């Protein structure tokens, strides 16, 4: 395995009873690469995330995170992962700092190290001054920032984001999109971003289009545009998903 | 060290939530206190209790019912934890716990220990109030009861965990109340001794005898009087191991129901 491959998915299939959610999915993501996983609702994005995070068992196919097999070396593999789920997973009744300390404890960080990392990540997202506020008092955009700070607290090699901008206003959305792209480019981190919002794609991004559980396109933005003979991502997406809901 | 820090984090969070959620604390106490002050007072005249171990003299019904109410606090707490697990799963915060780099069994055990810690605190506050109401145990009983409360709390919490691995939606939780908590509580030695049950129904007597909640209550009852009930201890310990093993299996992505349910 090439050392800079952060995520490798190979021949991955998954079914809910008779319904096939993922069908022979394969792709790789490298460090420093921001990969947008585009797909209409029901494409299999959430199932794929549940398998990468080992919430579901991988029965057919293989997933490796930084060279660690998710099934055989689960703890090492999960230690490489930072995750922001679609739903807010913060404890509303705890302060920002308490939420982050809880996460740091789960990842085995000492109090001192946790304090350093919390300050670092919150300052980057301009949230350090609000660390003593209860999460319930924050707006949607700020809650998302805290969740991103939390996902980065243990310095993961791969950041997974499952539609993190859903329900946010335009400025909050743009700020998060920009910050995550910055992380991939300057932090040498691999990012896998599930989305159905085409305007979140940057020209340098790696693109995976998932439809009905199958990978319909996999490559850089220009690769995908070239392969579909289209001029815009929107058109390429429409063509690949045959008019599926975006 | 990683395990220890994680355990401290999980237990600390649960205790903090418990301390800050005053309503939860009060409601957990009101229930057994109503039983003690209202139900037991009313039934005092109706129920005559013969002398049976660990009691060495005739006792008031309030005295008999007190260990049962300690068990009741832990039973409801176990189910409350189970409810919060289902809620966390629906709300998504359970995912954060399940994706951290620690074995599932350890995460579940930590959750269980946290819930047990809360229930032990509740029982001690209840025992203090009961003492003020003149239901007094020997002083050493308050010390002896601690390890038994931990074991019974773990056993009932493990049952809650097991149930939470089966329950898909929060709405289904009402069924747990009707089919688990009430039968478990009423078909036990919490409210009436076994021989009293035998007088009315042999079947009820048998059910109560094999009910793990009865054994937990008896373990607490004997410990409160400085005695060790070996049979109840073994039964409660075995029940804990069985419930916990199935709960771990239920939350294991390879063996459990998680993939079938399609939600964590």
XYZ file of C-alpha atoms in Angstrom:
510
model
C 0.000 0.000 0.000
C 1.267 3.503 -0.870
C 2.079 5.254 2.393
C 0.087 8.409 1.711
C -3.182 6.590 1.089
C -5.462 7.603 3.938
C -8.506 5.578 2.949
C -8.821 2.577 0.728
C -12.207 1.041 -0.048
C -12.171 -2.141 -2.079
C -15.102 -4.061 -3.584
C -17.411 -2.936 -0.824
C -20.999 -4.177 -0.939
C -23.732 -3.888 1.646
C -27.400 -4.821 1.746
C -30.332 -4.109 4.027
C -32.219 -7.410 3.752
C -33.058 -7.588 0.038
C -32.161 -3.972 -0.802
C -28.629 -3.428 -1.998
C -27.271 -0.167 -0.544
C -23.701 -0.428 -1.860
C -22.540 -2.442 -4.841
C -18.834 -3.165 -5.430
C -17.661 0.271 -4.324
C -13.924 0.929 -4.684
C -11.858 4.104 -4.339
C -8.828 5.541 -2.554
C -8.189 8.883 -0.885
C -4.733 10.353 -0.361
C -3.340 12.713 2.232
C -3.749 16.372 1.297
C -6.714 15.557 -0.916
C -10.219 16.877 -0.449
C -12.682 14.350 -1.828
C -16.292 15.276 -2.362
C -18.662 12.337 -2.262
C -21.646 13.484 -4.255
C -24.856 11.573 -4.507
C -28.584 12.106 -4.394
C -30.580 11.066 -1.325
C -30.512 7.296 -0.917
C -27.318 6.920 -2.960
C -25.604 5.036 -0.134
C -23.461 7.834 1.317
C -24.570 7.342 4.924
C -24.205 3.567 4.646
C -20.687 4.035 3.323
C -19.859 6.306 6.275
C -21.342 3.820 8.739
C -19.101 1.113 7.284
C -15.964 3.284 7.307
C -16.613 4.172 10.961
C -17.359 0.510 11.818
C -20.877 1.300 12.994
C -21.866 -1.437 10.559
C -19.942 -4.589 9.926
C -18.059 -4.972 6.660
C -19.134 -8.329 5.292
C -18.215 -7.945 1.645
C -15.139 -5.993 0.666
C -12.330 -4.275 2.543
C -11.759 -0.894 4.148
C -8.338 0.315 5.243
C -7.576 3.529 7.075
C -3.917 4.571 6.834
C -3.077 0.933 6.198
C -5.112 -0.455 9.097
C -7.939 -2.834 8.270
C -11.140 -1.546 9.889
C -12.268 -5.065 10.757
C -8.984 -6.542 11.947
C -7.307 -3.470 13.469
C -10.391 -1.519 14.444
C -8.905 0.575 17.263
C -5.843 1.675 15.310
C -7.976 2.448 12.283
C -10.558 4.447 14.246
C -7.771 6.387 15.981
C -6.860 7.845 12.569
C -10.350 9.133 11.993
C -12.048 12.439 12.782
C -15.775 12.533 12.135
C -18.502 15.132 11.800
C -21.895 13.496 11.496
C -24.892 14.959 9.750
C -26.810 15.291 12.990
C -25.335 17.305 15.818
C -23.745 14.930 18.290
C -22.775 17.469 20.935
C -24.175 17.330 24.440
C -26.438 20.377 24.561
C -26.298 20.725 28.351
C -22.520 20.803 28.546
C -20.297 23.742 27.669
C -18.158 23.790 24.543
C -15.085 23.037 26.636
C -16.748 20.174 28.527
C -17.813 18.583 25.246
C -14.271 18.790 23.919
C -12.763 17.454 27.143
C -15.128 14.487 26.975
C -13.945 13.736 23.450
C -10.295 14.157 24.493
C -10.830 11.640 27.318
C -12.342 9.123 24.899
C -9.223 9.437 22.759
C -6.962 8.978 25.773
C -5.512 12.494 25.836
C -4.042 13.903 29.041
C -5.732 16.967 30.541
C -2.738 19.118 29.680
C -2.564 17.965 26.070
C -6.333 18.323 25.760
C -6.179 21.942 26.961
C -3.464 22.756 24.416
C -5.329 21.126 21.520
C -8.677 22.609 22.529
C -7.221 26.098 22.569
C -5.495 25.531 19.224
C -8.537 24.174 17.403
C -11.038 26.609 18.889
C -8.820 29.605 18.150
C -8.519 28.511 14.523
C -12.289 28.535 14.282
C -12.678 31.749 16.310
C -14.589 29.926 19.048
C -12.106 30.012 21.931
C -13.796 32.952 23.648
C -17.038 31.005 23.695
C -15.654 27.878 25.306
C -17.565 28.357 28.551
C -20.936 28.725 26.837
C -23.403 25.888 26.813
C -23.761 24.312 23.385
C -27.518 24.903 23.534
C -26.868 28.655 23.395
C -24.873 28.476 20.138
C -26.345 28.917 16.682
C -26.192 26.163 14.052
C -23.027 27.467 12.405
C -21.154 27.737 15.694
C -22.253 24.262 16.761
C -20.806 22.938 13.505
C -17.537 24.763 14.151
C -17.316 23.121 17.571
C -17.945 19.746 15.987
C -15.178 20.309 13.460
C -12.828 21.421 16.252
C -13.771 18.269 18.155
C -13.133 16.037 15.141
C -9.647 17.559 14.773
C -8.737 17.461 18.460
C -6.830 14.177 18.298
C -5.049 15.162 15.031
C -6.640 12.601 12.711
C -5.210 11.671 9.321
C -8.627 11.403 7.708
C -11.545 13.726 8.295
C -15.018 12.439 7.429
C -17.827 14.932 7.067
C -21.369 13.758 6.457
C -23.278 16.682 4.958
C -22.018 19.064 7.645
C -23.483 22.208 6.091
C -27.105 21.067 5.945
C -29.392 23.658 7.479
C -26.746 26.390 7.735
C -27.010 29.897 6.309
C -24.826 30.835 3.325
C -21.994 32.650 5.208
C -21.656 29.796 7.746
C -21.690 27.255 4.940
C -19.025 29.069 2.919
C -16.813 29.504 5.975
C -16.901 25.777 6.718
C -16.308 24.786 3.085
C -13.308 27.103 2.937
C -11.884 25.955 6.255
C -12.092 22.271 5.365
C -10.433 22.830 1.978
C -7.715 24.764 3.771
C -7.179 21.815 6.142
C -6.664 19.413 3.255
C -4.298 21.712 1.364
C -2.206 22.995 4.254
C -2.670 20.395 6.984
C -1.811 17.434 4.734
C -5.010 15.798 5.892
C -7.287 13.643 3.774
C -10.892 14.780 3.707
C -13.943 12.818 2.627
C -16.939 15.126 2.431
C -20.378 13.711 1.666
C -22.648 16.265 0.130
C -25.451 16.793 -2.304
C -24.597 20.481 -2.744
C -22.675 20.944 -5.964
C -21.464 24.450 -5.132
C -19.286 22.998 -2.365
C -16.954 21.487 -4.970
C -13.649 23.329 -5.628
C -11.894 22.954 -8.993
C -8.963 21.038 -7.439
C -11.145 18.574 -5.571
C -11.294 14.877 -6.081
C -14.807 13.799 -6.924
C -16.710 10.572 -6.355
C -20.265 10.360 -7.623
C -22.344 7.674 -5.967
C -25.724 6.664 -7.322
C -27.886 3.726 -6.274
C -24.961 2.249 -4.382
C -22.538 2.336 -7.323
C -19.592 4.602 -8.083
C -20.535 6.418 -11.266
C -17.485 8.682 -11.427
C -14.163 8.832 -9.632
C -11.459 11.379 -10.388
C -10.565 15.046 -10.385
C -13.201 17.581 -11.328
C -11.694 17.952 -14.801
C -11.583 14.140 -15.221
C -15.278 13.883 -14.426
C -16.183 16.777 -16.700
C -14.096 15.251 -19.493
C -15.597 11.789 -19.073
C -19.154 13.111 -19.162
C -18.489 15.681 -21.875
C -20.012 18.433 -19.785
C -18.845 21.918 -18.862
C -20.225 22.169 -15.353
C -20.351 19.842 -12.356
C -24.097 20.314 -12.152
C -24.549 18.915 -15.668
C -22.121 16.065 -15.043
C -23.923 15.160 -11.840
C -27.295 15.280 -13.578
C -26.062 13.063 -16.366
C -24.440 10.532 -14.041
C -27.469 10.245 -11.803
C -29.899 10.392 -14.729
C -31.782 13.319 -13.294
C -31.720 12.012 -9.736
C -32.608 14.482 -7.028
C -29.647 16.728 -6.193
C -3.939 4.934 30.644
C -6.195 5.465 27.623
C -8.833 3.186 29.165
C -8.606 4.916 32.519
C -8.956 8.402 31.002
C -11.909 7.298 28.922
C -13.583 5.697 31.940
C -13.096 8.899 33.965
C -14.519 10.909 31.066
C -17.636 8.751 30.700
C -18.348 8.445 34.443
C -17.568 12.120 35.052
C -19.943 13.207 32.292
C -22.774 11.051 33.641
C -22.308 12.287 37.213
C -22.119 15.887 36.050
C -25.340 15.495 34.061
C -27.009 13.915 37.059
C -25.929 16.685 39.430
C -27.000 19.431 37.047
C -30.321 17.830 36.123
C -32.154 18.552 39.355
C -35.524 17.361 38.032
C -34.076 13.926 37.292
C -32.637 13.695 40.792
C -35.873 14.742 42.476
C -38.124 12.528 40.378
C -35.852 9.549 41.035
C -36.382 10.121 44.757
C -40.061 11.019 44.723
C -41.118 7.629 43.353
C -39.756 5.449 46.179
C -40.681 8.046 48.778
C -44.319 7.999 47.665
C -44.243 4.209 47.983
C -42.707 4.484 51.409
C -44.854 7.249 52.843
C -48.166 6.483 51.149
C -48.306 2.903 49.908
C -46.439 1.296 52.802
C -48.318 3.331 55.396
C -51.622 2.225 53.874
C -50.656 -1.418 53.678
C -49.168 -1.558 57.132
C -52.453 -2.667 58.604
C -53.416 -4.998 55.780
C -50.199 -6.996 55.628
C -48.996 -8.968 58.591
C -45.396 -10.105 58.311
C -43.981 -13.038 60.183
C -40.395 -13.065 61.346
C -38.139 -14.219 58.516
C -34.407 -13.746 57.898
C -32.616 -11.382 58.027
C -35.130 -9.890 60.489
C -34.948 -11.123 64.067
C -38.112 -9.515 65.304
C -41.482 -8.343 64.028
C -41.045 -5.430 61.681
C -43.251 -2.745 60.231
C -44.165 -3.012 56.562
C -42.172 0.189 55.894
C -39.066 -1.561 57.147
C -39.734 -4.599 54.947
C -40.340 -2.555 51.834
C -37.246 -0.315 52.153
C -34.706 -2.712 50.510
C -37.258 -3.336 47.762
C -37.490 0.383 47.161
C -33.686 0.601 46.983
C -33.945 -2.037 44.259
C -36.745 -0.074 42.640
C -34.531 3.014 42.405
C -31.877 0.938 40.687
C -34.380 -0.796 38.415
C -35.769 2.526 37.210
C -32.286 3.961 36.915
C -31.192 1.013 34.785
C -34.188 1.537 32.536
C -33.577 5.292 32.470
C -30.029 4.614 31.267
C -31.435 2.297 28.663
C -33.884 4.994 27.594
C -31.073 7.521 27.315
C -29.065 5.062 25.199
C -31.982 4.741 22.785
C -32.401 8.522 22.826
C -28.678 9.055 22.241
C -28.836 6.610 19.376
C -31.768 8.399 17.795
C -30.163 11.791 18.358
C -26.801 10.569 17.102
C -24.593 11.218 20.143
C -24.240 7.479 20.682
C -22.278 7.411 17.443
C -19.537 9.547 18.919
C -19.030 6.998 21.641
C -19.192 4.001 19.323
C -16.622 5.352 16.843
C -13.908 6.192 19.354
C -10.901 3.865 19.317
C -11.861 1.680 22.266
C -13.431 -1.780 22.407
C -17.238 -1.778 22.481
C -17.358 -3.940 25.599
C -15.282 -1.369 27.447
C -17.448 1.532 26.303
C -20.618 -0.294 27.358
C -19.106 -1.296 30.686
C -18.042 2.304 31.317
C -21.550 3.534 30.537
C -22.874 0.889 32.889
C -20.495 1.864 35.694
C -21.481 5.502 35.252
C -25.184 4.663 35.515
C -24.552 2.433 38.530
C -22.652 5.219 40.280
C -25.648 7.493 39.842
C -28.084 4.871 41.134
C -25.931 4.165 44.219
C -25.953 7.881 45.034
C -29.731 7.951 44.703
C -30.139 4.941 46.999
C -27.974 6.502 49.704
C -29.971 9.733 49.634
C -33.148 7.626 49.902
C -31.709 5.680 52.848
C -30.862 8.920 54.643
C -34.437 10.159 54.208
C -35.769 6.760 55.334
C -33.591 6.990 58.435
C -35.080 10.366 59.240
C -38.478 8.629 58.901
C -37.267 6.236 61.594
C -36.457 3.305 59.339
C -33.085 2.559 60.821
C -30.626 -0.111 59.829
C -27.519 -1.017 61.838
C -24.737 1.473 61.029
C -22.502 -1.195 59.505
C -25.403 -2.129 57.221
C -24.998 1.156 55.366
C -21.418 0.149 54.619
C -22.117 -3.500 53.775
C -24.814 -2.532 51.347
C -22.399 -0.582 49.103
C -20.861 -3.555 47.231
C -24.279 -5.189 46.866
C -25.730 -1.973 45.467
C -22.902 -1.858 42.949
C -23.586 -5.440 41.872
C -27.362 -5.039 41.710
C -26.934 -1.704 39.901
C -24.656 -3.372 37.362
C -27.074 -6.249 36.858
C -30.123 -4.014 36.344
C -28.117 -1.575 34.220
C -26.890 -4.476 32.053
C -30.516 -5.514 31.565
C -31.267 -1.946 30.480
C -28.343 -2.037 28.045
C -29.539 -5.318 26.635
C -33.035 -3.928 26.119
C -31.653 -0.775 24.522
C -29.852 -2.879 21.928
C -33.229 -4.333 20.912
C -35.317 -1.179 20.991
C -35.312 0.567 17.670
C -37.280 3.690 18.491
C -37.920 5.787 21.525
C -41.660 5.256 21.170
C -41.214 1.542 21.799
C -39.922 2.303 25.241
C -43.421 2.416 26.729
C -43.546 -1.313 26.035
C -40.515 -1.802 28.246
C -42.380 -0.164 31.106
C -45.325 -2.502 30.703
C -43.512 -5.702 29.880
C -40.318 -5.426 31.882
C -40.316 -2.910 34.721
C -43.778 -3.528 36.176
C -43.764 -7.352 35.984
C -40.221 -7.417 37.335
C -41.116 -5.180 40.244
C -44.471 -6.674 41.181
C -43.389 -10.286 40.714
C -40.593 -9.962 43.200
C -39.893 -9.937 46.903
C -39.708 -6.134 46.893
C -43.268 -5.676 48.160
C -44.067 -9.011 49.826
C -42.029 -12.001 50.979
C -42.033 -15.257 49.051
C -44.097 -17.173 51.580
C -46.800 -14.532 51.327
C -46.873 -14.952 47.555
C -47.055 -18.721 47.967
C -50.238 -18.344 49.963
C -51.973 -16.738 47.006
C -50.337 -18.409 44.002
C -47.733 -21.125 43.619
C -46.936 -19.899 40.121
C -46.369 -16.323 41.272
C -44.147 -17.657 44.001
C -42.032 -19.542 41.457
C -41.830 -16.562 39.111
C -40.757 -14.288 41.946
C -38.181 -16.811 43.058
C -36.517 -16.939 39.641
C -36.839 -13.223 39.028
C -33.298 -11.753 39.173
C -34.744 -8.569 40.625
C -35.944 -10.563 43.685
C -32.429 -11.867 44.193
C -30.971 -8.386 43.933
C -33.492 -7.120 46.498
C -32.688 -9.987 48.876
C -28.977 -9.323 48.475
C -29.569 -5.691 49.449
C -31.940 -6.665 52.284
C -29.447 -9.029 53.924
C -26.532 -6.619 53.436
C -28.474 -3.822 55.131
C -28.495 -6.016 58.249
C -24.831 -6.924 57.969
C -25.496 -10.384 56.486
C -24.343 -11.982 53.273
C -26.842 -13.920 51.173
C -24.600 -16.188 49.090
C -27.416 -17.601 46.953
C -28.692 -14.137 46.044
C -25.136 -12.964 45.354
C -24.376 -15.822 42.937
C -27.745 -15.452 41.213
C -27.330 -11.681 40.779
C -23.737 -12.057 39.589
C -24.720 -14.699 37.021
C -27.632 -12.580 35.828
C -25.246 -9.641 35.389
C -22.791 -11.738 33.363
C -25.538 -13.109 31.123
C -27.222 -9.724 30.533
C -23.889 -8.039 29.899
C -22.697 -10.712 27.483
C -25.893 -10.415 25.434
C -25.761 -6.599 25.577
C -22.184 -6.630 24.234
C -23.283 -9.009 21.500
C -26.218 -6.740 20.727
C -23.913 -3.774 20.221
C -21.254 -5.698 18.317
C -21.453 -4.754 14.631
C -20.386 -8.247 13.561
C -22.734 -10.269 15.709
C -25.444 -7.953 16.889
C -28.622 -6.453 15.655
C -27.066 -3.160 14.595
C -26.781 -3.950 10.914
C -30.278 -5.402 10.837
C -31.682 -2.306 12.441
C -29.690 -0.021 10.202
C -29.182 2.504 12.975
C -26.718 3.085 15.759
